[in-house]
Structures are given as C-alpha cells and as structure tokens.
XYZ file of C-alpha atoms in Angstrom:
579
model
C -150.173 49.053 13.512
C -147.389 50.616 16.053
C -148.218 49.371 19.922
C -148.534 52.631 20.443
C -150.501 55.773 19.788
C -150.211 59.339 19.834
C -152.490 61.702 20.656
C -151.879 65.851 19.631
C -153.966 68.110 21.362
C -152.750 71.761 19.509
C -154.354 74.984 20.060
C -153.428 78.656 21.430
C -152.575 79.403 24.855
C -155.821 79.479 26.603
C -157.544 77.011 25.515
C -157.646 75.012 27.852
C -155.379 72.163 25.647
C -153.605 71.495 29.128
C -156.170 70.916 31.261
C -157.897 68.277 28.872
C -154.504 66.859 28.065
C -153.616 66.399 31.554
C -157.519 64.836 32.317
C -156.638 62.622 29.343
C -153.417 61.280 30.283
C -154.769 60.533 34.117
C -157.556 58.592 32.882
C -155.611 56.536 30.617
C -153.132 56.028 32.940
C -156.014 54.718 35.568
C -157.269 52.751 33.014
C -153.762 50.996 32.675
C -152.054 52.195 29.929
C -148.527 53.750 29.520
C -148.112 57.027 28.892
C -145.276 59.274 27.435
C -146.723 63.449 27.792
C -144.603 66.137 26.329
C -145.361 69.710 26.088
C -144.376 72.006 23.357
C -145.273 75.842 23.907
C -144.581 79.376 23.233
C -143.723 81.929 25.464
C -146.698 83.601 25.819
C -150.105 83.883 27.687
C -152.398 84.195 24.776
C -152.447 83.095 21.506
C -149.554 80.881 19.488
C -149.403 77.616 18.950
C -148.886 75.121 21.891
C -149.177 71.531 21.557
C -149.494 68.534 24.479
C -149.052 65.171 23.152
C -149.746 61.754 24.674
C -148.067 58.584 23.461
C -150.345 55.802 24.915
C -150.137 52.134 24.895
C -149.485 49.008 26.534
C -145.548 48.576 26.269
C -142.686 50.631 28.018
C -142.739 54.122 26.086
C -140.104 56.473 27.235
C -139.821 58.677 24.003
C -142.058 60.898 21.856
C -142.926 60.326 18.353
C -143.591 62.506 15.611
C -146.373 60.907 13.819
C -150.173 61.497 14.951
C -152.259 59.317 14.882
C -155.153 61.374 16.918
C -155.526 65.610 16.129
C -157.582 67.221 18.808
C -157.621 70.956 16.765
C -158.746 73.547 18.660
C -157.969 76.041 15.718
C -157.865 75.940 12.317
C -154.018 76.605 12.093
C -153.451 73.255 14.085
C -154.148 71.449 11.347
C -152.301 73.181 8.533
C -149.186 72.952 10.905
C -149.709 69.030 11.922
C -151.291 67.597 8.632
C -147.846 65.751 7.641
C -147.206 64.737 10.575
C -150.762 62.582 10.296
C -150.841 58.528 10.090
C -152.778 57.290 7.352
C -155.416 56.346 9.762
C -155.227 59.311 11.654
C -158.351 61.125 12.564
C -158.817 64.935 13.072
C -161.617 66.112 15.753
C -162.420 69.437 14.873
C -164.909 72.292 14.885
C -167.988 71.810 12.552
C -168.769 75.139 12.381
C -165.118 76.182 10.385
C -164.694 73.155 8.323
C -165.554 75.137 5.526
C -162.847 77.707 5.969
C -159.856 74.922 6.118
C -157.146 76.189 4.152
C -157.059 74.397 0.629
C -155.092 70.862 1.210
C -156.504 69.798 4.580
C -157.541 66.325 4.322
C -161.063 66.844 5.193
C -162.322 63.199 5.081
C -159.983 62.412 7.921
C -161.842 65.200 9.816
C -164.827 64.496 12.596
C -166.932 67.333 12.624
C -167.826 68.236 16.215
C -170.705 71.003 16.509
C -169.075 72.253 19.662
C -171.842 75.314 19.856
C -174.330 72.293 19.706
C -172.650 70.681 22.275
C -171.651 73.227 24.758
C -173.435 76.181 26.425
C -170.475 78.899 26.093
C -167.379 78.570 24.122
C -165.037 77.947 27.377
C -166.636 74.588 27.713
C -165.339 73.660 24.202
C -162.197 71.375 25.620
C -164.605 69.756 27.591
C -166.342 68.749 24.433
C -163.001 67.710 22.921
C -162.137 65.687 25.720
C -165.492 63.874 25.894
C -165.504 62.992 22.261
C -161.696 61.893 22.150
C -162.455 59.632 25.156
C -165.564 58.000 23.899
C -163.278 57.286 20.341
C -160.540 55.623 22.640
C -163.012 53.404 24.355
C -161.982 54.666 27.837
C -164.274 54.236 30.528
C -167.114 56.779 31.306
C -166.522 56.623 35.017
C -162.741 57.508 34.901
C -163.315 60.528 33.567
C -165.777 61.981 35.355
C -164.305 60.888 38.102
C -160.951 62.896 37.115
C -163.242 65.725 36.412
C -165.016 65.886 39.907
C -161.592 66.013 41.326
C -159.940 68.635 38.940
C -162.702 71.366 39.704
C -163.532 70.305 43.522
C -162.704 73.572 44.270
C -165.006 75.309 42.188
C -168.546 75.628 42.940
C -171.071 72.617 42.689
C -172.388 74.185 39.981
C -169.463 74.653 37.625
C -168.870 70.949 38.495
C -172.265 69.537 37.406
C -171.835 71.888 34.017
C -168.636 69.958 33.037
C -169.606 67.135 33.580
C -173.004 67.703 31.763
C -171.119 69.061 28.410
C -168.810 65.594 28.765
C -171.613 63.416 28.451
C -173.112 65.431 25.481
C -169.688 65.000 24.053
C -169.462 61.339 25.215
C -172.890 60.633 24.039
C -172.806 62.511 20.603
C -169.357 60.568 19.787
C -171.291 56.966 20.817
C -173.836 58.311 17.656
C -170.790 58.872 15.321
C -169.085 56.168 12.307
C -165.843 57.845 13.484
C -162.731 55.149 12.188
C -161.997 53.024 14.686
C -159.721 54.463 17.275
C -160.021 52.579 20.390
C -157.033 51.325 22.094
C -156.897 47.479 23.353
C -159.290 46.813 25.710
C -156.898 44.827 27.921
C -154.061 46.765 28.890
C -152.014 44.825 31.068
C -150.332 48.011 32.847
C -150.562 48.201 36.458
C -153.292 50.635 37.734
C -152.926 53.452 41.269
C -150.354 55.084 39.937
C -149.342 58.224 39.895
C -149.166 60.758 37.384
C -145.823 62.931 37.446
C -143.823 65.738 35.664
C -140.025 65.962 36.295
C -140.389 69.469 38.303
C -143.007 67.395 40.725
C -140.925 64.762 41.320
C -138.159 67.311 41.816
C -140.137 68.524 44.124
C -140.928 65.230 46.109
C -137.483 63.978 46.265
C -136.732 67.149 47.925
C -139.490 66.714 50.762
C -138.756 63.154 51.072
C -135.495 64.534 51.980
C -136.184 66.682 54.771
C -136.089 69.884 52.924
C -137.611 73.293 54.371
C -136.605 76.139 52.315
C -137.029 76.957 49.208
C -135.991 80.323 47.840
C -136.465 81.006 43.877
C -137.294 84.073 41.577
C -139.554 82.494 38.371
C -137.541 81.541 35.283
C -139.338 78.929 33.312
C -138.538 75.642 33.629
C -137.669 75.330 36.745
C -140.185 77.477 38.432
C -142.753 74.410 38.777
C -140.481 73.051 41.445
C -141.290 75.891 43.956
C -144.773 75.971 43.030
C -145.048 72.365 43.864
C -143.289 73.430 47.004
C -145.755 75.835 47.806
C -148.265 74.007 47.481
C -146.961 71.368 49.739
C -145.848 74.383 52.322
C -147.957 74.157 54.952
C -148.400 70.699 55.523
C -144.679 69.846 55.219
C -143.555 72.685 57.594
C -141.818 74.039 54.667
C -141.205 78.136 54.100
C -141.104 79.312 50.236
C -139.260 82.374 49.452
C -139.581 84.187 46.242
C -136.768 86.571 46.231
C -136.533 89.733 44.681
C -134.155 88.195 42.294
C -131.560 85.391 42.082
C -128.522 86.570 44.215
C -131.120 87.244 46.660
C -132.283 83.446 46.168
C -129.451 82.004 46.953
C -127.931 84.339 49.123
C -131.473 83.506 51.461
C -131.083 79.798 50.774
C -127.366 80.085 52.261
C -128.499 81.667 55.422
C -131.037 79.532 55.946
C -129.069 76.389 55.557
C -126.520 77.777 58.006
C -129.766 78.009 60.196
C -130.252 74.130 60.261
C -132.860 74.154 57.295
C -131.765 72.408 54.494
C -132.197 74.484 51.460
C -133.189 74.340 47.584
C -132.968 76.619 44.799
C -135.001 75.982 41.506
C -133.900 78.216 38.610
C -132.712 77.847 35.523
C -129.320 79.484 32.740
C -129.381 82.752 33.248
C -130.696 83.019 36.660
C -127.752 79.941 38.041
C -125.224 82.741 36.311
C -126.294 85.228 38.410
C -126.071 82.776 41.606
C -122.170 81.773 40.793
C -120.871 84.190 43.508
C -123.295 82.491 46.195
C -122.158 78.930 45.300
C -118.767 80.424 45.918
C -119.876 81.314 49.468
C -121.015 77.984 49.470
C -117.832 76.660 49.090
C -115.761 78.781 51.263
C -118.413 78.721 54.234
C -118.945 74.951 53.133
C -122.441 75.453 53.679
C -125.052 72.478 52.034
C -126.963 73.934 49.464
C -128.960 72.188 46.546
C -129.299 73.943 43.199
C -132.136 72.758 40.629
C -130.796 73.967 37.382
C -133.381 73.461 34.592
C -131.698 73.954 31.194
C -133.072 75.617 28.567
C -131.475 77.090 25.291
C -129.224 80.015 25.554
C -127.371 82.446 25.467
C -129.623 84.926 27.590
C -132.795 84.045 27.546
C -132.247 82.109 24.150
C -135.638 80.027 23.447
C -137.858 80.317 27.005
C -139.642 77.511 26.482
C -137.940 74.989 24.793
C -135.076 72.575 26.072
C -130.886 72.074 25.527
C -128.797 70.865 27.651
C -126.303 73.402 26.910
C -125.731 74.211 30.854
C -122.809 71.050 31.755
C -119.983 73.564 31.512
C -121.721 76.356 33.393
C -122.544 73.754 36.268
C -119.080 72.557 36.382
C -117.067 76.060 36.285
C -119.469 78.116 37.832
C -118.008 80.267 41.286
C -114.713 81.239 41.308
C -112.072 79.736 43.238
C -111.401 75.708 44.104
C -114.251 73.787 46.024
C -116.011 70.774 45.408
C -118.949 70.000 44.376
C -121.294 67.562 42.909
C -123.540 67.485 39.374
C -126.376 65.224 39.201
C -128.316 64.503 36.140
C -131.893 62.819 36.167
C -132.680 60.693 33.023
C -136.725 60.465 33.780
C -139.278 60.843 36.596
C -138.143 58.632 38.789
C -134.588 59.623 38.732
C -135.464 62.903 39.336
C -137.448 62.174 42.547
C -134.352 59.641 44.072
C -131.655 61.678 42.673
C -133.125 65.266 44.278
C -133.066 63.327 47.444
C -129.480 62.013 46.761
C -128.138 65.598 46.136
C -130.010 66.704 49.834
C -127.669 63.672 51.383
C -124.525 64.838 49.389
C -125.336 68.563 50.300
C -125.380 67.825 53.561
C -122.955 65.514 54.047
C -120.182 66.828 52.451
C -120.928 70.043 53.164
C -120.771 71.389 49.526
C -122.977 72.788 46.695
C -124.859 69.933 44.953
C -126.146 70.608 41.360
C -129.416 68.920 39.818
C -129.410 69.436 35.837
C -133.046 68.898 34.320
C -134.315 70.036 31.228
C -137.394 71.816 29.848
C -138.394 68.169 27.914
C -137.821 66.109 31.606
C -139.275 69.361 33.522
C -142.394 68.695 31.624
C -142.948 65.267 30.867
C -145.182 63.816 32.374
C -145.768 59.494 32.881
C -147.445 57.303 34.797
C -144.385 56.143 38.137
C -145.738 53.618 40.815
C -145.607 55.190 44.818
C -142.265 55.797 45.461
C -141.244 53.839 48.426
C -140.015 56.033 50.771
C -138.868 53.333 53.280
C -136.214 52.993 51.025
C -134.747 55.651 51.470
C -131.577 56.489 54.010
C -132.156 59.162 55.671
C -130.036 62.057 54.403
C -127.127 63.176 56.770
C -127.944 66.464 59.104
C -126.118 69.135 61.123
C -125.296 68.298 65.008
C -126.831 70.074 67.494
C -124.432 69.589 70.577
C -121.093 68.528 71.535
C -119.358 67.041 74.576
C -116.866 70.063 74.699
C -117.952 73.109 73.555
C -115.307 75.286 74.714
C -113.538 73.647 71.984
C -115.389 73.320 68.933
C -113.930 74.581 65.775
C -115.941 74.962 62.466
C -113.579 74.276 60.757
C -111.358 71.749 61.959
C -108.292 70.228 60.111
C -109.574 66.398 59.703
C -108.393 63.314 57.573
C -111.586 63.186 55.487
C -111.567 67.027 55.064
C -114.824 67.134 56.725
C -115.366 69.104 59.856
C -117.709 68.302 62.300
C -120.950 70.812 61.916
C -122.511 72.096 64.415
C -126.209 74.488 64.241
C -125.645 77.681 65.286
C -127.537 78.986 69.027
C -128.027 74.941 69.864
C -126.042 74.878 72.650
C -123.277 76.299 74.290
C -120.957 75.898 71.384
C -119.642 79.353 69.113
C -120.000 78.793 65.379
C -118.255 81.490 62.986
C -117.986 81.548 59.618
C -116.505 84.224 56.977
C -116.330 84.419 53.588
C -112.690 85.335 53.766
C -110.014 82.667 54.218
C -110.221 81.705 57.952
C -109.024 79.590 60.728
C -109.869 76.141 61.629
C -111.988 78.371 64.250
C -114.067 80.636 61.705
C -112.252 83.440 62.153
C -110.353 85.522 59.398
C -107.135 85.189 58.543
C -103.996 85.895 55.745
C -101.354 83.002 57.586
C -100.573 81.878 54.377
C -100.090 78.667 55.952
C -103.180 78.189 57.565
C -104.697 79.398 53.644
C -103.014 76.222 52.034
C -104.142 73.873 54.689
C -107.548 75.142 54.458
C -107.622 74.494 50.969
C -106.402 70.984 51.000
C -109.035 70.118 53.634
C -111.689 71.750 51.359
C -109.961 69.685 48.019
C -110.053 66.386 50.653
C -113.615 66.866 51.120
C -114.070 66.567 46.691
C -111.802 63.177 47.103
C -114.711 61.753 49.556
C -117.365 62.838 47.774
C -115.237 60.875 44.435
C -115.883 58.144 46.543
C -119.336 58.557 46.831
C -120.250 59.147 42.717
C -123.307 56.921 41.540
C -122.308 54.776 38.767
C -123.405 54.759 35.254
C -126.337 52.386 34.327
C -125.982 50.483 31.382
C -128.660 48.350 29.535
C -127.725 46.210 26.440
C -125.675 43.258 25.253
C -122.434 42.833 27.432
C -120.086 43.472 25.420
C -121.467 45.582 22.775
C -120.330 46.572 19.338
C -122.347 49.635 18.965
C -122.128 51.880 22.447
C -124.430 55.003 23.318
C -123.649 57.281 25.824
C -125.654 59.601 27.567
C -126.658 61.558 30.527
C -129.994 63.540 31.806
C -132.966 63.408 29.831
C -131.501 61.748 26.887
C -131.728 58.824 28.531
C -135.609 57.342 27.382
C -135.180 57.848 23.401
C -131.486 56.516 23.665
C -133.189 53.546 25.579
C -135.274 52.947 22.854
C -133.235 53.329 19.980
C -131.006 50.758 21.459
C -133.908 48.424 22.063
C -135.001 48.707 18.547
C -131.901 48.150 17.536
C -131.645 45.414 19.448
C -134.336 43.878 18.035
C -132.823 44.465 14.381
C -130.201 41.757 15.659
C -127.425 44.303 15.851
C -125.453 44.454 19.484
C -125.754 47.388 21.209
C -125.575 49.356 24.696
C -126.069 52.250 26.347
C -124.558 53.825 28.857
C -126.256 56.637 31.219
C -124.645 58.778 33.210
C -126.778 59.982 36.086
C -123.848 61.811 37.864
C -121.511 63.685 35.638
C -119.527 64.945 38.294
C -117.106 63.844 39.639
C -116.657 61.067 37.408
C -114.418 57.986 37.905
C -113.154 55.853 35.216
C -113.208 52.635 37.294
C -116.660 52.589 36.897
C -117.153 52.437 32.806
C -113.516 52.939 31.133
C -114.391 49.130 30.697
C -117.463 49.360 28.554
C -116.094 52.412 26.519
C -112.697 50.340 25.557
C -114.534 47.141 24.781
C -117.269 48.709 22.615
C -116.618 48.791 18.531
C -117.881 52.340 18.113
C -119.062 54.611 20.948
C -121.032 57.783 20.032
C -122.530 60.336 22.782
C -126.006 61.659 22.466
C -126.588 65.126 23.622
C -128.709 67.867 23.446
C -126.077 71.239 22.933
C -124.038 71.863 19.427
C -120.096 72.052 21.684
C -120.820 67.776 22.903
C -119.665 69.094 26.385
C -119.971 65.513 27.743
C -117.966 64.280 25.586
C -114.900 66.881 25.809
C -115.436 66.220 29.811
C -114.859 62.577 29.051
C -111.953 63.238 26.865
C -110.616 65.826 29.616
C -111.171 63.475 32.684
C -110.516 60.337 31.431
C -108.796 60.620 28.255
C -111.369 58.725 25.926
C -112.810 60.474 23.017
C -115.878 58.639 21.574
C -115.955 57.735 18.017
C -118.912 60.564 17.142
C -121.361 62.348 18.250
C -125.003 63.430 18.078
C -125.942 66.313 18.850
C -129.784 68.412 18.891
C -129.714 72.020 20.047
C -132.886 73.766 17.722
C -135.109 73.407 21.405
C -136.407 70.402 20.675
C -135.574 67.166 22.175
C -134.146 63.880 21.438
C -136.780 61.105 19.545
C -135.695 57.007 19.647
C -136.055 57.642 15.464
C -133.647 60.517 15.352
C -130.901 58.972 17.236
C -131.917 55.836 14.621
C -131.764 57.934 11.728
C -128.960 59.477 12.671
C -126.758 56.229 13.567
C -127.747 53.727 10.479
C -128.019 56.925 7.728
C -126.215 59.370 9.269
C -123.240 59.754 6.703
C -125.799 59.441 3.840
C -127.660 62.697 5.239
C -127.823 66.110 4.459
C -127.116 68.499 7.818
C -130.091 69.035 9.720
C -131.522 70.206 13.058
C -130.126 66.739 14.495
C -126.459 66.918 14.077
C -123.260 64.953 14.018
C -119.973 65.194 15.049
C-alpha cells in the first residue's frame, strides 16, 4: 500500500465539494496527518465538473497524485470521468438513490450506497452527509469534526448549526453500521498537531501584513484575487484600506500614490490584468516609488484557461514597462515560501525603492497544507520611508549617491519639499531635458539594480553533492520536483535539485557550480517556450541538457517529471513535454 492516500471529492459547482473538502482536510490535519489539497475547477458558478483532492498521510507529501483511492461523487458524471483513475481498493461513496442509472461500466461493487434523502432533511445538507460518512470510513475522530463544523457556520444561526451537525452524526452513525472495505488511515500519525491550514493566496496575504503593509488596491482576476479578499478580511483589525479599482491601471496607479503617501502598497492580479499595469511599473521606476506586485499566473494568451495554472508569465515579469529600471522577481515554491518571500519583496520594495514582482500560480494559489505558526520574531523588519531630516532646506529626492539610492523622505512630515515627475528630472524632483543630468540619473537608477544584485536570495538545493542527474526549477514546481528526486534517490541513482526562489536578478556565483559539476541538468517548467531556461542561457551562458515542460493547465506530478526523465525518449508526445 502507498503511505499515502488520496481522497477526490468531484461534483458541480455548488455543491458544496469545497466546503466539505476544506472541513476534511482541517480535521485531518488536527488529527496529525499531512496533507497535500489541490483544486481543479471550471470557470463557472453553476454546474461543470470541479474536483478538490486531498493526499493524506503520515510522510512529507508535497505533490498530487493521480490515482484515487477514495471517490466522494456528488453526481453521477464524477464517476464516469474518475473511474480509471481508481486504485484497486478504491471505494466510491455515492448516492443510493441513482445507482441504478450509472452509465454501463461503472464498477458498482466498489460503490457505497449512501441514502442521502434518508439521511438528510433537504438536499443542501447532502455534503454534510458525504463528509460524515467519509470521516467515519477514515477513522477520524468524532470530536474534530464537529468541532470544525461549529466553527465553520458560527456565524449562522444556532439553529443551522445544530442541523449540521445533526445530519453528520446520521452520516457518522449510518457509516459505523456499514461493511464498507477498510479505509481507515493509521491510527498513529506521528505529524505534529496546532497547525495551521493554508492556501498560497493566504499566506500571500500574511507575509504581506507581517510586513507592514496597508494598501491593497486590485480589480478581480482569478487567481490572484484571494489575496485581497484575505486582505479584506484582515482590514480592519490590521489598519489596512482595500481598494478595488475600477480596473487595473487604476490599481496600480492608486497603489503608487499611496505608497508615495508612506503606505506600503500591494497589488494582487494576475496575466492580463499585470499587462495592463506595465505603464504604472514604469512610473514606478522613474518616480522610484516601492511597490509590490502579486502576479498569479495562469494560462494565456488573453484570458487563455481562467482557472487552471502555467507559468507562462517569467518573460512578461521581466520585460514588462518600458524604459531601464530595476527591479526584482520573486518566485514562491510552496506555502511557506510564499508567506516569507511576500514579506521579502515588502523589504526589497522598500528598500531599494523599486517594483518588486511575486510570481505564484493557480496550482500554489490554491493549494492548500498543513504549515506550523510562522514565527514572526524572525523576521527583520522591512526597511521604511524617513520622516524628517536635519536640513530640510536641502533635501533632494533624488540625490546623486554611491549606492544609487537616495535618501526618502514622506511627503507633508516635516518641513522638507518632496517632488517627483514622471519626466526625467533633477536630483531635486523637478523636470528637466540637461541631457547630462538624464545620463546621470540613469546610472544612479542602474546603481540601485547592482545593490539589489547584491541582495538576490540564493537557490536551495537538496540532493547528493555532487550529483549526476540535476533538476532545476523555480515557483511552484518546486514540491513534485522534490519528490521525484527523492524517489529517485531512493532508486540508488544520484540526483539534485536546484530551486530558484528569485529569478531575478540572478548571479552565477551562487549555482554556476552545481550546473557545471552535474552529468545532465534538465529544467522543469510549467510554459511550452522553457523561459527559465533561455534566461539561464542569456544571463549566464549555460544551456541545460533538456527540458520538461507542462503547459495543458495542469500542473507538475513527482510521476510525470519520473516518467518523463527515465522513459522520456521511449514516449510518444504528450501533454507533458520535452525539449
């Protein structure tokens, strides 16, 4: 048996597959088990087919898998869509009531009949049912769950409360009756317990309160819109304002403004709506004005595939505004990264003055695991503006320094004038066409990218020292590509991998090492042009000996990066491609 399981919970939007899913994965994660939650859904309100899985168990998971070895269906057309992807132990929970009409090669003896009418007063309490029965068959225990349902609906009325709750242990005690197949999960799992549950776009959203941010101006564009909600929700206790613009220039145009203000300032969005903020990260540069950008990739061009994930976006980051400023790209490879790396970019932002870029993905947006308390006395405390100087008569903006970074001063602080333009200007802020001041100007802003080159967080590598096999990879295909290499690992082959949390600036001193000892080196990404790579090639002059590449919306698996490195030549092309 695998040391772990998965659990698909598949159904049309509306059905309440999140909410259960979410309950699930919170009581397992109480109870002490790892888990690995991905999302897969449609862009719509009603109807399709969504899915939420849970990988469960009691080792380090930090991948999905494909097989199932639980189907929660709440429709018939879950299972015709999910029966290969069943274990040969795997058992179905499904409506009693529409067994009969099963489309002709559903595997009805792996199916538990649950008479959800029987079970639960109106059809709305049906995922209740689900979730009851499912969590009785795992052997989780009975208090956990009610307890995570008393807190999901505390806002509702006592009433609705009490209602759950009764239909769970209906569902809890009808399951206890049942000679389902075994499906409980060790009774001993040795995780640690109080921690928290997290998607990527909440610990976005931490990492930039941790970090002293208070603005936030977005317009919705899926999958980075969960950031500002979390925002919003945090809003009044954090002293934080939330802005939703009338559209995207407006976003970041408000963001800019507010930063110059003294409040340091986010922007969640996500392809289309970053191109439509290139001429504000400009004004960014020019006005060197802090400014963090959450870019949440999803597949293009336009609006491409809504809901699924790419990270076809590196190239836009990097070239995006016109004209020659610096700036910085981070790249979070799981939960945690995205919490300390959001409140890394706030520290670059603001102390280099510059546009700071956070690339997530749809997949990390949404994936949800179980992260102990971030320890926030760890953190440094991310640079800020000045208030007041000693001689205020002569304070200038932008002053000519060695490091390329002027001292900054808050605007209507003290007694000091602050001007800024979006025009060339004068160390003073003013506007100007002296050709010479224009070059000097530039170099200080290009001095300013040669500090902040100094400042790049270095790739982390796990794996044998000096390995013969070498993955690289940045953002969120960092978990399967961990896996794949520990697997591989454990085949007695030597491998590594190599994760790039910042992919810009990059500097060779930190890795040209690994990538010249290594046998074979092959780059795992998630877009069809391997961007990375070319940006290694262009930077540093290395080309990697292959790539992989995924860009159909879905993302990465440890077994696809697997199948892909020991068959790969052998295979016909496919969805997961080489290069």
């Amino acid at each position: 048996m695998r040391a772990s399981r998965n659990i698909l919970i598949a159904g049309e939007a509306g059905q309440g597959l999140i909410t259960i899913g979410m309950l699930l994965a919170k009581a397992l994660a109480r109870t002490g088990y790892e888990i690995f939650v991905t999302q897969s859904y449609q862009s719509r309100i009603r109807g399709g087919h969504n899915t939420l899985a849970i990988r469960t168990g009691v080792g380090p998971l930090r991948s999905a898998i494909r097989e199932v070895d639980m189907l929660i269906a709440l429709n018939r057309e879950s299972i015709a869509l999910h029966q290969d992807e069943l274990t040969e132990n795997a058992l179905v929970l499904f409506d009693a009531e529409h067994v009969s009409d099963l489309p002709e090669g559903s595997d009805q003896p792996r199916i538990l009949q649950i008479p959800f009418a029987e079970l639960a007063p109106k059809k709305v309490f049906h995922n209740i049912v689900a979730m009851g029965v499912a969590t009785k068959l795992l052997g989780l225990p009975e208090t956990v769950i009610t307890d995570l349902v008393r807190e999901a609906f505390a806002a509702k009325k006592a009433e609705l409360v009490e209602q759950n709750l009764e239909v769970l242990r209906s569902a809890m005690d009808w399951a206890n009756d049942q000679s389902a197949p075994d499906s409980t999960l060790p009774s001993d799992p040795p995780g640690p317990t109080g921690r928290m549950v997290l998607d990527g776009n909440q610990a976005v959203a931490l990492g930039a309160l941790a970090a002293g941010i208070r603005f936030c101006a977005f317009y919705p564009m899926t999958p980075a819109t969960g950031v500002a909600l979390n925002l919003i929700s945090a809003a009044d206790r954090m002293g934080l304002v939330v802005e939703q613009a009338e559209d995207e220039i407006a976003a970041v145009n408000m963001a800019l403004g507010a930063s110059f203000a003294g409040a340091p300032s986010i922007v969640p969005t996500s392809g289309g709506g970053f191109a439509l903020m290139t001429e504000g990260i400009s004004l960014a540069g020019m006005t060197e004005t802090p400014i963090v950008l959450i870019l949440g990739q999803r597949p293009g061009p336009a609006t491409g595939l809504p809901t699924r994930t790419e990270q076809g976006d590196l190239n836009l980051a990097l070239y995006a505004g016109h004209g020659e400023f610096p700036r910085a790209i981070l790249a979070p490879g799981n939960i945690e990264e995205c919490f300390q790396l959001t409140h890394a970019a706030v520290d670059l932002a603001e102390r280099f003055q510059s546009p700071v870029i956070v690339l997530t993905d749809q997949f990390l947006a949404d994936t949800m695991q179980a992260v102990p308390t971030f320890d926030l006395n760890r953190l440094t405390e991310p640079a800020r503006a000045g208030l007041v100087c000693d001689t205020p008569e002569t304070y200038n903006r932008y002053a000519f320094t060695e490091s390329g970074i002027s001292p900054r001063l808050l605007p209507g602080t003290g007694e000091h004038l602050v001007v800024l333009d979006s025009d060339e200007h004068t160390e003073d802020g003013h506007i100007t066409e002296d050709l010479t001041v224009r070059v000097k100007m530039v170099d200080k802003r290009l001095a300013k990218g040669r500090k902040l080159r100094e400042a790049v967080l270095a790739p982390t590598y796990i794996g044998d020292e000096l390995s013969d096999l070498l993955l690289i990879c940045w953002g969120s295909c960092l978990g399967p590509a961990e896996e794949a290499v520990e697997l591989l690992r454990k085949e007695g082959k030597n491998a590594g991998l190599l994760h790039f949390r910042q992919v810009w600036p990059l500097r060779s001193d930190q890795f040209m090492e690994r990538l010249e000892n290594a046998k074979e080196t092959i780059c795992v990404e998630g877009n069809a042009g391997a961007q990375f790579a070319g940006l290694l090639r262009k930077e540093v002059g290395f080309s990697v000996s292959r790539s992989i590449l995924r860009y159909d919306g879905s993302p990465f698996s440890a077994q696809d990066i697997l199948r892909e490195i020991l068959d790969g030549a052998e295979q016909e092309p496919s969805r997961t491609t080489r290069r």
